[in-house]
Coordinates of N, CA and C in Angstrom, one line a residue:
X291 N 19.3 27.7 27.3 CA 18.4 28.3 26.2 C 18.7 27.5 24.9
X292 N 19.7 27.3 24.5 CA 20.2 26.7 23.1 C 20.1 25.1 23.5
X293 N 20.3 24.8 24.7 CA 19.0 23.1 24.7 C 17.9 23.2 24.5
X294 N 17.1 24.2 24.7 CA 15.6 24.1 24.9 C 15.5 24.4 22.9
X295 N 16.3 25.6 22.5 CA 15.6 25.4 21.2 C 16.2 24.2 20.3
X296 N 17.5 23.4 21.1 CA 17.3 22.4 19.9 C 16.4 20.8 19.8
X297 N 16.0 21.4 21.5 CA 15.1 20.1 21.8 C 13.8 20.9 21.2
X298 N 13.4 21.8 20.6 CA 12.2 22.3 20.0 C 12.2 21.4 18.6
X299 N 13.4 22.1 17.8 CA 13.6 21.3 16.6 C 13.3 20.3 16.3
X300 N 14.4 19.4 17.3 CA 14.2 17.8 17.3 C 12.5 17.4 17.6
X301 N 11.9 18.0 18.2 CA 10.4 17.7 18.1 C 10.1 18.0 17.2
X302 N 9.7 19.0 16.4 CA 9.3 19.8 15.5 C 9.9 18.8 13.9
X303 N 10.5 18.0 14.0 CA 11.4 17.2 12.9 C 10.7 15.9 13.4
X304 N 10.7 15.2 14.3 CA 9.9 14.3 14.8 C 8.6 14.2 14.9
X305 N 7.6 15.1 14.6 CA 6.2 15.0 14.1 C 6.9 15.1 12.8
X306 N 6.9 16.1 12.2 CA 7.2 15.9 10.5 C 7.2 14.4 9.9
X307 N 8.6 14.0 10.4 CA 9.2 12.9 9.8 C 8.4 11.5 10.4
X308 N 7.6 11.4 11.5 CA 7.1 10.7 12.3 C 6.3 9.3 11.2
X309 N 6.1 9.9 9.9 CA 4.9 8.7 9.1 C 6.5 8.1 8.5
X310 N 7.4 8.6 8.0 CA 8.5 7.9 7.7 C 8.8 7.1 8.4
X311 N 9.1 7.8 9.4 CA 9.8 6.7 10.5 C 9.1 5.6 11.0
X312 N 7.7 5.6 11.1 CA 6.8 4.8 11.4 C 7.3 3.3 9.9
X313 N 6.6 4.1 9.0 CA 6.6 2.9 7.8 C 8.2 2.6 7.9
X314 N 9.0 3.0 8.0 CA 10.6 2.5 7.8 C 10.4 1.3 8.8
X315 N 9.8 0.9 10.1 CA 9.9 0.3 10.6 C 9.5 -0.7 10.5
X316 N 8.0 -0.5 10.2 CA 7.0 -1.1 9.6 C 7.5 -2.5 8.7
X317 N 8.4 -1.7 7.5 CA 8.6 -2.1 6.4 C 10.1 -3.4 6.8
X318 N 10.9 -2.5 8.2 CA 11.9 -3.6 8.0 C 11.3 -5.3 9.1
X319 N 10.2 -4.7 9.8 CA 10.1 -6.2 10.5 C 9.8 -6.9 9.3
X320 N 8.7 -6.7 8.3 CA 8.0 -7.3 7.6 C 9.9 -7.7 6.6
X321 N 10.4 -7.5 6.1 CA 11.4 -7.5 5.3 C 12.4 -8.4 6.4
X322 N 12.4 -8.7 7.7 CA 12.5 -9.5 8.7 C 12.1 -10.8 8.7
X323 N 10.8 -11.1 8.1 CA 10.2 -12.0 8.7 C 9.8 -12.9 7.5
X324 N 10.2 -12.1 6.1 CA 10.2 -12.7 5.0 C 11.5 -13.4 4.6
X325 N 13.1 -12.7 5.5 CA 13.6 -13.7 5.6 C 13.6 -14.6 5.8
X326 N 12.7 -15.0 6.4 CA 12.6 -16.5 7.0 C 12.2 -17.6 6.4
X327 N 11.8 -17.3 5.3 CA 11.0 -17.9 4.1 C 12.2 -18.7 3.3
X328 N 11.9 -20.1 3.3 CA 13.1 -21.4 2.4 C 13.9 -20.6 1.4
X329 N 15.1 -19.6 1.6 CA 15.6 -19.2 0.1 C 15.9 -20.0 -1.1
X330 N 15.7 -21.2 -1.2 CA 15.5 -22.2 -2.4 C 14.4 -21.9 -3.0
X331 N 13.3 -21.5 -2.2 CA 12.0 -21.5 -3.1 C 11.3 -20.0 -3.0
X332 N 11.8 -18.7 -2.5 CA 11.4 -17.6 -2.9 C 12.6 -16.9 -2.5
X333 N 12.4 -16.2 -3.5 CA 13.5 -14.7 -3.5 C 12.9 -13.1 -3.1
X334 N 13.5 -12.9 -2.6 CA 13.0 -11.4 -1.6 C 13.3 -10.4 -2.5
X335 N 12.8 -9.3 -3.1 CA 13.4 -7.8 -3.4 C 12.4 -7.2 -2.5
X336 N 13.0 -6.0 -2.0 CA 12.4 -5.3 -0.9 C 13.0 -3.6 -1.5
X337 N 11.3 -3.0 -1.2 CA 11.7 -1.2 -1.5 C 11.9 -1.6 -2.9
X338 N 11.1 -1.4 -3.7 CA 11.3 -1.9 -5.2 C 10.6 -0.3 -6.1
X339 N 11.3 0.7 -6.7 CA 10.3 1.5 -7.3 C 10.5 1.9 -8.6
X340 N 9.7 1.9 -9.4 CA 9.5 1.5 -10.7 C 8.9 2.7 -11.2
X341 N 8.9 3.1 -12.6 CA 8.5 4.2 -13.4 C 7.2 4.2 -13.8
X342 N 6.2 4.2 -14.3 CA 5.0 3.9 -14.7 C 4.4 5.3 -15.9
X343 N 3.5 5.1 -16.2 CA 3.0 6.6 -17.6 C 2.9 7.4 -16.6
X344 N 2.6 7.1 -15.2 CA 2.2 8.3 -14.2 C 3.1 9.0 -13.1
X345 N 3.9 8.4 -13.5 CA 5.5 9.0 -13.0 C 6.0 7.7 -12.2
X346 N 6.4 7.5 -10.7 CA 6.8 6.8 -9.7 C 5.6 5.6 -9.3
X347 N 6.1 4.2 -9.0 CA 5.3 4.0 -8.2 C 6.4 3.0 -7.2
X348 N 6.3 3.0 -5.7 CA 6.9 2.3 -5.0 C 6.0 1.2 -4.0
X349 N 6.6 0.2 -4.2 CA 6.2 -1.0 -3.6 C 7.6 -1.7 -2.5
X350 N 6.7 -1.9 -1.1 CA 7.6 -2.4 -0.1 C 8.4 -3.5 -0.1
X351 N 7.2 -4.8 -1.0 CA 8.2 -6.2 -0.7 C 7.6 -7.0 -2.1
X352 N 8.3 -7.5 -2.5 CA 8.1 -8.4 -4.0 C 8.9 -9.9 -3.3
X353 N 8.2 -10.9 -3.6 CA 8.7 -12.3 -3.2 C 8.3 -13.4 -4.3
X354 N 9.0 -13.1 -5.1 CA 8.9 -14.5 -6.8 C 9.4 -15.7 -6.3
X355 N 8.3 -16.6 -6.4 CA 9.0 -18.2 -6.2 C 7.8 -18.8 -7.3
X356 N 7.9 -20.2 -7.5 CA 7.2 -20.7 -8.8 C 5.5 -20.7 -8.3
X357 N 5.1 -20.3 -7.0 CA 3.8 -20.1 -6.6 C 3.5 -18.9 -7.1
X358 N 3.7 -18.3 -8.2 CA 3.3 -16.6 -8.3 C 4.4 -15.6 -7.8
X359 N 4.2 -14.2 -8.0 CA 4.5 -13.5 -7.7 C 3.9 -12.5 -6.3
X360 N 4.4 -12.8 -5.0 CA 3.7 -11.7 -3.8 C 4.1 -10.7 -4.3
X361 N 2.9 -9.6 -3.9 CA 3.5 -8.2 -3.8 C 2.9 -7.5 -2.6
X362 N 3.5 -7.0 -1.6 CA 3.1 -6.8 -0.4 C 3.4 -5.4 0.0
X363 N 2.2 -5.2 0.5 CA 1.8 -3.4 0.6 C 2.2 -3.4 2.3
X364 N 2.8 -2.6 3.2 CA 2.9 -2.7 4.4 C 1.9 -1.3 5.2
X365 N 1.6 -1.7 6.1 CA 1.1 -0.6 6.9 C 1.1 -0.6 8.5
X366 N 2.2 0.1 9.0 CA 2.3 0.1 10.1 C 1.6 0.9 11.3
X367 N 0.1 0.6 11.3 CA -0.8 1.6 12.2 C -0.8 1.0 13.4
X368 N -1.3 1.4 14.2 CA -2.0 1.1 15.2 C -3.5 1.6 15.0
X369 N -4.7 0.9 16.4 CA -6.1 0.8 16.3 C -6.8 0.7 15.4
X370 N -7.9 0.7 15.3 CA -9.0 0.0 14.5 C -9.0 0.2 13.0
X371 N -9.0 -0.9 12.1 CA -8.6 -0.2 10.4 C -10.1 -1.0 10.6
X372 N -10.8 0.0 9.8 CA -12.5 -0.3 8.9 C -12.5 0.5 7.4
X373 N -13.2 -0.7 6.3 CA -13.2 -0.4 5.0 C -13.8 -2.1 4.6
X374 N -13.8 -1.3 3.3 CA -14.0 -2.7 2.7 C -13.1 -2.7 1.6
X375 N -13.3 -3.7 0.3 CA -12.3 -3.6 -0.7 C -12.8 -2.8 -1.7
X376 N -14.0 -2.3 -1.6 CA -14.5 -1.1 -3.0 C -14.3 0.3 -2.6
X377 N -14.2 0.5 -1.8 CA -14.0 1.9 -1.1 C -12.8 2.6 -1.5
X378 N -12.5 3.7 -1.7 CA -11.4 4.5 -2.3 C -10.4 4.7 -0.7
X379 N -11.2 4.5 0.1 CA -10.6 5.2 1.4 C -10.6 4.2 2.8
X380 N -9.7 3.7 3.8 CA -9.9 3.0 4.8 C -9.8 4.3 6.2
X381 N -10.0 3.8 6.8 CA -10.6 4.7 8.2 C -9.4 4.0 9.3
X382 N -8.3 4.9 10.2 CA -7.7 4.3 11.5 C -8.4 4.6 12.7
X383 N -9.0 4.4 13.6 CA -9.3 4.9 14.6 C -8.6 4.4 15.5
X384 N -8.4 5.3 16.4 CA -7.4 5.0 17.6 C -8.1 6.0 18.6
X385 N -8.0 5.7 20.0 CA -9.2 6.7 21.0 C -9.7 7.4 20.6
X386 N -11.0 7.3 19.2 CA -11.9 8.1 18.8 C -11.6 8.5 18.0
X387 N -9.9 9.3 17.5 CA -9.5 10.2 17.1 C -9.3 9.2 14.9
X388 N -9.8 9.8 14.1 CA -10.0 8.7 13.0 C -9.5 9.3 12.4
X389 N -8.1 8.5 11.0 CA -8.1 9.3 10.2 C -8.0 8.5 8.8
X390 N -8.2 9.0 7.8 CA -8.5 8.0 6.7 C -7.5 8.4 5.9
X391 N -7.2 7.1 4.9 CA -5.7 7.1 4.5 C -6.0 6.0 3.4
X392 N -5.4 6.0 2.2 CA -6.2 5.2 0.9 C -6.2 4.0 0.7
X393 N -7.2 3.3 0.6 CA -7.7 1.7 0.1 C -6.1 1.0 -0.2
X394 N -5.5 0.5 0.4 CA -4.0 -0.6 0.3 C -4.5 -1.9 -0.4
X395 N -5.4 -1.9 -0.7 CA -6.2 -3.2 -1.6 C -5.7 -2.1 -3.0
X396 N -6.3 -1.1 -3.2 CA -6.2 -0.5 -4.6 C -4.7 0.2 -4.7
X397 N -4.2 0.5 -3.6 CA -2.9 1.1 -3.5 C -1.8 -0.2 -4.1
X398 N -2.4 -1.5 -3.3 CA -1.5 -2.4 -4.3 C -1.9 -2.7 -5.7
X399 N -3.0 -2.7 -5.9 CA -3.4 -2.9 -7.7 C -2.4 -2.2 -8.5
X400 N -2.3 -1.0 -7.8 CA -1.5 -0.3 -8.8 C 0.2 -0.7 -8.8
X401 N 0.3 -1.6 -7.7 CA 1.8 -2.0 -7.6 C 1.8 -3.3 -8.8
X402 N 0.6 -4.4 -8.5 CA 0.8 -5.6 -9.4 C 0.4 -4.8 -11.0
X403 N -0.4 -3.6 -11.5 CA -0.1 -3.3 -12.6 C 1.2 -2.5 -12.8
X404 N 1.7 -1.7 -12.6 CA 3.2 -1.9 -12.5 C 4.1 -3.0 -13.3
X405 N 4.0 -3.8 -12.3 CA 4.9 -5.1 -12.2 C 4.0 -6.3 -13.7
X406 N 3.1 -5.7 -13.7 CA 2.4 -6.7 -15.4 C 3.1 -6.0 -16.3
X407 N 3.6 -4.6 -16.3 CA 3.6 -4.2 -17.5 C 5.3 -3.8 -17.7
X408 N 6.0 -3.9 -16.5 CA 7.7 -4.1 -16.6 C 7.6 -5.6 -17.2
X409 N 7.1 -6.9 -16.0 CA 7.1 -8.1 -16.6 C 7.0 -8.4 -17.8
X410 N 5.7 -7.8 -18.2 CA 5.1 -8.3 -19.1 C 4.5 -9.4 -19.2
X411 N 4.2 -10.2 -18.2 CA 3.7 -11.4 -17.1 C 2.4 -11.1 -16.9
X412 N 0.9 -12.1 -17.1 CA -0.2 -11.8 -16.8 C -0.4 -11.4 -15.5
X413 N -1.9 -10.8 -15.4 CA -2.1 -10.4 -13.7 C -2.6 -11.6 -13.0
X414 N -3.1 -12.9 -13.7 CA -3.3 -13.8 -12.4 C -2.1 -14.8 -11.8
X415 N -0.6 -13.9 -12.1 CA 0.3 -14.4 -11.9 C 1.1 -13.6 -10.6
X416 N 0.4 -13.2 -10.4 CA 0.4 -11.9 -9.2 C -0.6 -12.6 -8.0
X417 N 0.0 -12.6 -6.8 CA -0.7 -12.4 -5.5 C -0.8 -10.9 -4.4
X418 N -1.7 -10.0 -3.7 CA -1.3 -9.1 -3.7 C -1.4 -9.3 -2.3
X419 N -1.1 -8.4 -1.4 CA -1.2 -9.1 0.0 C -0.8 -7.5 0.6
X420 N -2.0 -7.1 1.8 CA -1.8 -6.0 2.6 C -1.2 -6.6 4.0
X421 N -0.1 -6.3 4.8 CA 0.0 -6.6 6.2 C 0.2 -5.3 7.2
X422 N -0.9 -5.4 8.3 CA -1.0 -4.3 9.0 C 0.1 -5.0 10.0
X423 N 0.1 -4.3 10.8 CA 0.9 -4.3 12.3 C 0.4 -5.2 13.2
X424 N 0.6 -5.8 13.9 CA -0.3 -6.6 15.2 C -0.3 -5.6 16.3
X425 N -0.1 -4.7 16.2 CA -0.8 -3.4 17.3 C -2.2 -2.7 16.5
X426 N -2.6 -2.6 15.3 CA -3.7 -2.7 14.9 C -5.0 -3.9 14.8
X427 N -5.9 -3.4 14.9 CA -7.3 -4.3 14.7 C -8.0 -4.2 13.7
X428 N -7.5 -5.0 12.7 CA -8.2 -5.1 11.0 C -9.8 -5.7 11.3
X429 N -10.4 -4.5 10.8 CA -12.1 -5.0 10.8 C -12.6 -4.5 9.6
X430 N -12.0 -4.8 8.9 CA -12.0 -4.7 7.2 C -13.0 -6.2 6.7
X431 N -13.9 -6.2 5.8 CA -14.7 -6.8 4.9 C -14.1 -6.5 4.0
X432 N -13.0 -8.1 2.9 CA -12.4 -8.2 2.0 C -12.5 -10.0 1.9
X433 N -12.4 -10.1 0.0 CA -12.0 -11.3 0.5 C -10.6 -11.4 -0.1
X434 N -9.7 -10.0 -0.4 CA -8.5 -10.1 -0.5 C -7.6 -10.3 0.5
X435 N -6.7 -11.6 0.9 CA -5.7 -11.3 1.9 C -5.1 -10.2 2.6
X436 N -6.0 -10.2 3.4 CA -5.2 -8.7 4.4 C -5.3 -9.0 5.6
X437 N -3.6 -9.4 6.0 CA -3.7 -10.3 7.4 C -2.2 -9.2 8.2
X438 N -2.3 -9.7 9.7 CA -1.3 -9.1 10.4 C 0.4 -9.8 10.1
X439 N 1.1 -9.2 10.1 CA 2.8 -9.1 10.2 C 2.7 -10.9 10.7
X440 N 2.5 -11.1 11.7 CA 2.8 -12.9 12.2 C 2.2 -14.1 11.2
X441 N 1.2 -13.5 10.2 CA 0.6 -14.3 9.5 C 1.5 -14.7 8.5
X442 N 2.4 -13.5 8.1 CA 2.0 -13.3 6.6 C 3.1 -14.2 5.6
X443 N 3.8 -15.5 6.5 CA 5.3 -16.0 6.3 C 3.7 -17.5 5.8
X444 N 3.2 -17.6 6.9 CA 1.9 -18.9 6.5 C 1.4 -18.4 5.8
X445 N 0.8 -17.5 5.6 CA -0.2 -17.0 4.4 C 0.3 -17.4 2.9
X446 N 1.6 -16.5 2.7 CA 2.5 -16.9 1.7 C 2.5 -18.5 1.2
X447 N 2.8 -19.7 2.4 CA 3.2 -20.7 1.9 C 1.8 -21.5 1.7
X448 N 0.5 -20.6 2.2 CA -0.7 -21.3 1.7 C -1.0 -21.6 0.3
X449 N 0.0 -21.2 -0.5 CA -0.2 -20.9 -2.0 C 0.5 -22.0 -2.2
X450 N 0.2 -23.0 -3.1 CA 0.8 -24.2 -4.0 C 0.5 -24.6 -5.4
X451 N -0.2 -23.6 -5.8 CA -0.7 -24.0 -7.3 C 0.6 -23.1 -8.1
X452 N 1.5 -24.3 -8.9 CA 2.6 -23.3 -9.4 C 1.8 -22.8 -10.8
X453 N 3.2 -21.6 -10.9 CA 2.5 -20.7 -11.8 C 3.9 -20.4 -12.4
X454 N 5.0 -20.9 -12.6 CA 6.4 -20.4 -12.8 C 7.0 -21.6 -12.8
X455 N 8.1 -21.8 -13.7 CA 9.0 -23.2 -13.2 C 10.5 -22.6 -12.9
X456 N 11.3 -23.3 -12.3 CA 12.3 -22.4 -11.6 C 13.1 -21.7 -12.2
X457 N 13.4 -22.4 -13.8 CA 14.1 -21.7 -14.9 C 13.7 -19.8 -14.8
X458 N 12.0 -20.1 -14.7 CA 11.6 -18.1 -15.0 C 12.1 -17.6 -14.3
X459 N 12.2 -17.8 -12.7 CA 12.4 -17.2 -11.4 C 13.6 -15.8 -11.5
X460 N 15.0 -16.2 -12.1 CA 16.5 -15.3 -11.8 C 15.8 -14.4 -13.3
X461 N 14.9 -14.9 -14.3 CA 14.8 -13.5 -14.9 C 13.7 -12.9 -14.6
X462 N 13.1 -13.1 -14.3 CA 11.8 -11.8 -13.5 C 12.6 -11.3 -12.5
X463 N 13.2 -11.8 -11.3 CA 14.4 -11.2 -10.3 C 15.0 -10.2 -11.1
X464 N 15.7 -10.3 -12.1 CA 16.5 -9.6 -13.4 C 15.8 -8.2 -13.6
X465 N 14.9 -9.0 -14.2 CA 14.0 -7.7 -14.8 C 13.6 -6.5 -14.1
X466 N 13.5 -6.7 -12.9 CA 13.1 -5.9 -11.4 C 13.9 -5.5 -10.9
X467 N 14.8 -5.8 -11.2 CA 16.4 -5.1 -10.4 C 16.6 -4.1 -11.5
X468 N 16.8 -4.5 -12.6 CA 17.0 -3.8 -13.6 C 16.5 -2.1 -13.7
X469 N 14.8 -2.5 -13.2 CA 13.8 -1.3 -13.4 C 13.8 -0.8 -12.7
X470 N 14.3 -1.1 -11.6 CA 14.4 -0.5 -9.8 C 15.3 0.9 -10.0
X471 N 14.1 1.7 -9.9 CA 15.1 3.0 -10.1 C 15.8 3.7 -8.2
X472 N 17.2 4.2 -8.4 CA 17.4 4.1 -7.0 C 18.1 5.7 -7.3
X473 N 17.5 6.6 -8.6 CA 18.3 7.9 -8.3 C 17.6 8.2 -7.1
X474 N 18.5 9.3 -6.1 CA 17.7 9.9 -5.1 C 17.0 11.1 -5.5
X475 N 17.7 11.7 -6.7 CA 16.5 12.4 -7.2 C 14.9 12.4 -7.2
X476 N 15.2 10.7 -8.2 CA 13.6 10.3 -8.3 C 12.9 9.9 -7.2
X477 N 13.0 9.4 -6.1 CA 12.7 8.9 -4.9 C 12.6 10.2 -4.4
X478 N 12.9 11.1 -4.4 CA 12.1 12.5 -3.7 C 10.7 12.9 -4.5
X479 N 11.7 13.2 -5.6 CA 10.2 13.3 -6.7 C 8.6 12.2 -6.3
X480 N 9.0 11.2 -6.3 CA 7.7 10.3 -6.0 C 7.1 10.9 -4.7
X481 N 7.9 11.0 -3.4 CA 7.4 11.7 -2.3 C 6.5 12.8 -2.4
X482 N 7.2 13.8 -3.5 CA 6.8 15.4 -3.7 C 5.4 15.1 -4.5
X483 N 5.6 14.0 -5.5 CA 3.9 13.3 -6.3 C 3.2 13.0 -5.5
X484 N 3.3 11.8 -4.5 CA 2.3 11.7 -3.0 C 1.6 12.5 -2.6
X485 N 2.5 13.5 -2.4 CA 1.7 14.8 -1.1 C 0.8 15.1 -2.3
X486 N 1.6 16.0 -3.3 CA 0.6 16.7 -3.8 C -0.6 15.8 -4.1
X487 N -0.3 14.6 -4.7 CA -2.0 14.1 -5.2 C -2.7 14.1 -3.7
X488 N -2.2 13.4 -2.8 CA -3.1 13.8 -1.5 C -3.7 14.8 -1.2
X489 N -2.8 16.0 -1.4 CA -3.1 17.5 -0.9 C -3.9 17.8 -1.7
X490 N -4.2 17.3 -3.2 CA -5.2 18.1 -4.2 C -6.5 17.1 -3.9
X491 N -6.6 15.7 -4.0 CA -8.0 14.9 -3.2 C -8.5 15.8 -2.2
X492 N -8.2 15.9 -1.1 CA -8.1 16.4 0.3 C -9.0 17.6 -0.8
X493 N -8.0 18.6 -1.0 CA -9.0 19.8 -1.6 C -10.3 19.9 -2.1
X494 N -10.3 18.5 -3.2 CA -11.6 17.9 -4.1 C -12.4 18.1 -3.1
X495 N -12.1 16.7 -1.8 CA -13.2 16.1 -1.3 C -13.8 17.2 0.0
X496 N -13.1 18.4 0.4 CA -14.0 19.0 0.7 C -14.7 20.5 0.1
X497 N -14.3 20.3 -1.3 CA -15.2 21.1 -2.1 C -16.1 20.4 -2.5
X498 N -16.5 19.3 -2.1 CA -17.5 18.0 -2.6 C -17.3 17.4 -3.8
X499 N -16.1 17.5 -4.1 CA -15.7 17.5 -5.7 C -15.2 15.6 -5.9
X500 N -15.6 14.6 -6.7 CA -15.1 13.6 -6.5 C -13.7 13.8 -6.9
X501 N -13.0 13.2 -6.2 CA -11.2 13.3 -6.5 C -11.0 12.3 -8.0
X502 N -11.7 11.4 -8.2 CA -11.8 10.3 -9.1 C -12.1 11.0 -10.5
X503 N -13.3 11.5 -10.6 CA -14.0 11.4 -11.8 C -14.3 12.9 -12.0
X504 N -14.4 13.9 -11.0 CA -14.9 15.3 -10.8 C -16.7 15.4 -10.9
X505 N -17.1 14.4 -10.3 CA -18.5 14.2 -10.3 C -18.6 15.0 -9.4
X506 N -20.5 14.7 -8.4 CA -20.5 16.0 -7.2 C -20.5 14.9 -6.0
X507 N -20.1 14.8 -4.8 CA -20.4 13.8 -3.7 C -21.5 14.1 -2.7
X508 N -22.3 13.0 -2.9 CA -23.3 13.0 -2.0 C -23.7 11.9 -0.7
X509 N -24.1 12.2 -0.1 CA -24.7 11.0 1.0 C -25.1 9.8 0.6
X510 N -24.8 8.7 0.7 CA -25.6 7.9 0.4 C -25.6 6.5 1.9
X511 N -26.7 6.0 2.0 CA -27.2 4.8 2.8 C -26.7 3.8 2.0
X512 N -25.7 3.2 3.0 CA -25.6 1.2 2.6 C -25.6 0.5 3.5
X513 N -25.5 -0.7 3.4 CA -25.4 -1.9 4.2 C -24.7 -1.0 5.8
X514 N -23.2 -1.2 5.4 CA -22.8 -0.2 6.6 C -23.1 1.1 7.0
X515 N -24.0 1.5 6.4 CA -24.1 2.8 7.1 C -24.2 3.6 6.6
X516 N -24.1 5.0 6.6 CA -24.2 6.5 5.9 C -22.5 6.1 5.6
X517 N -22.5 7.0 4.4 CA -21.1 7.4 3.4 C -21.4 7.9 2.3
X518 N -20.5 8.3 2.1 CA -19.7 9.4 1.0 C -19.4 9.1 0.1
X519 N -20.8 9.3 -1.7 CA -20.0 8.5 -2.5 C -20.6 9.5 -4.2
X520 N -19.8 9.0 -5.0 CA -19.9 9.8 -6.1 C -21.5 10.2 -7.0
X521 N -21.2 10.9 -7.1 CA -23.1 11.2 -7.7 C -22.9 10.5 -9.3
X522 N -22.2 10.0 -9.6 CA -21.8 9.2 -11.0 C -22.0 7.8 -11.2
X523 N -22.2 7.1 -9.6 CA -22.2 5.9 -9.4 C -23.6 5.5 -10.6
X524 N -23.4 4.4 -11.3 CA -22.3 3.3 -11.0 C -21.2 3.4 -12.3
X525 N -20.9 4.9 -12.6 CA -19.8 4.6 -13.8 C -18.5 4.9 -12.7
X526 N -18.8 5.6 -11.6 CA -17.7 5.9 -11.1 C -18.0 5.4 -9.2
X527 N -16.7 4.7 -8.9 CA -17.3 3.8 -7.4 C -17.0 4.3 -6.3
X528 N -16.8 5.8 -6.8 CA -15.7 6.6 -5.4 C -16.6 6.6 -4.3
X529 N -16.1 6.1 -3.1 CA -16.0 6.3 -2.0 C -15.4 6.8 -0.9
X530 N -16.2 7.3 0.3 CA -15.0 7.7 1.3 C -16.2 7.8 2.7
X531 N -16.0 6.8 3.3 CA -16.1 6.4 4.9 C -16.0 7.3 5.6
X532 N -16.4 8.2 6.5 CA -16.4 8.9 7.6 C -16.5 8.4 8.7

């Protein structure tokens, strides 16, 4: 009896924890494969989280070499990702079953503004870069880089226009380590900020409420199809895919 209820637990902790554990993985192949990259000419900080006016923001992989600055958003799904890059929201489907989870094109914007405003470094000194999983099927319309985990070591070295001379390199490195906050306090806190802003959107968008602007959401016809978008358009561009 006392196996059966601690094998309940252990389930019951294993859904819970199951999106952690997922992205923890996620995050170390990608943090894997970026080793592999010439250490003469780019430097890795990985799991990087930074303060911002809005409390926490965490970013997976930062790679400074004199091509710019990568900043790399990770997402470890499986089956079909559809979205485009204006949309507030991307869609997973997997046997039918679909669930939408927020725009990683805009999820990183907010990591390269971040990183402009610790820097203090313009934004076209920034590259931003989504990598799904290769057990997912990106069918995303972008013309931002958003390529699978095997790409993303070529992708990187497709860049050659420098933007840095090697002197800058150890103080931007500097500066980022510096701002890297690692209380475990705060790293809960940013978690506990996640849910809730999810959990209060989530609320918005089915009181028809836009999560963005508090406009009202209505149907609208585009190119792709019926979707879900702010009655404020064009001051406000909320979106959301069904």
């Amino acid at each position: 009896m006392e196996f059966l209820i601690i094998l309940f637990i252990i389930s019951i902790l294993y859904v819970i924890f199951l999106p952690q554990i997922k992205g923890y993985f996620g995050e170390r192949v990608v943090a894997t494969m970026l080793s592999g990259l010439p250490i003469d000419q780019y430097k890795i900080l990985n799991n990087i989280m930074l303060r911002t006016e809005y409390g926490t923001t965490q970013i997976d992989h930062i790679v400074v070499s004199v091509y710019g600055i990568f900043v790399i958003e990770t997402k470890n799904y499986k089956g079909w990702i559809t979205g485009n890059e204006y949309a507030d929201q991307w869609t997973k489907n997997m046997y039918g079953k679909k669930y939408r989870f927020r725009n990683p094109l805009k999820q990183n914007y907010a990591h390269v503004k971040a990183l402009v405003a610790t820097l203090d470094i313009p934004e076209d000194k920034f590259i931003p870069i989504v990598v799904f999983s290769i057990n997912s099927d990106i069918k995303v319309k972008t013309s931002k880089p958003v390529v699978y985990t095997g790409q993303l070591g070529r992708t990187i070295k497709s860049y050659s226009d420098i933007k840095f001379t090697e002197h800058e390199l150890d103080g931007i490195v500097t500066k980022i380590r510096l701002a890297n906050v690692t209380n475990k306090d705060a790293k809960k806190e940013h978690v506990n900020q996640i849910r809730t802003k999810v959990r209060d959107n989530n609320l918005k968008i089915a009181q028809g409420v836009c999560p963005k602007c508090g406009g009202r959401l209505v149907q609208r016809r585009g190119r792709y199809g019926v979707f879900t978008g702010c009655s404020n358009y064009p001051k406000c561009r909320y979106t959301n895919n069904k």
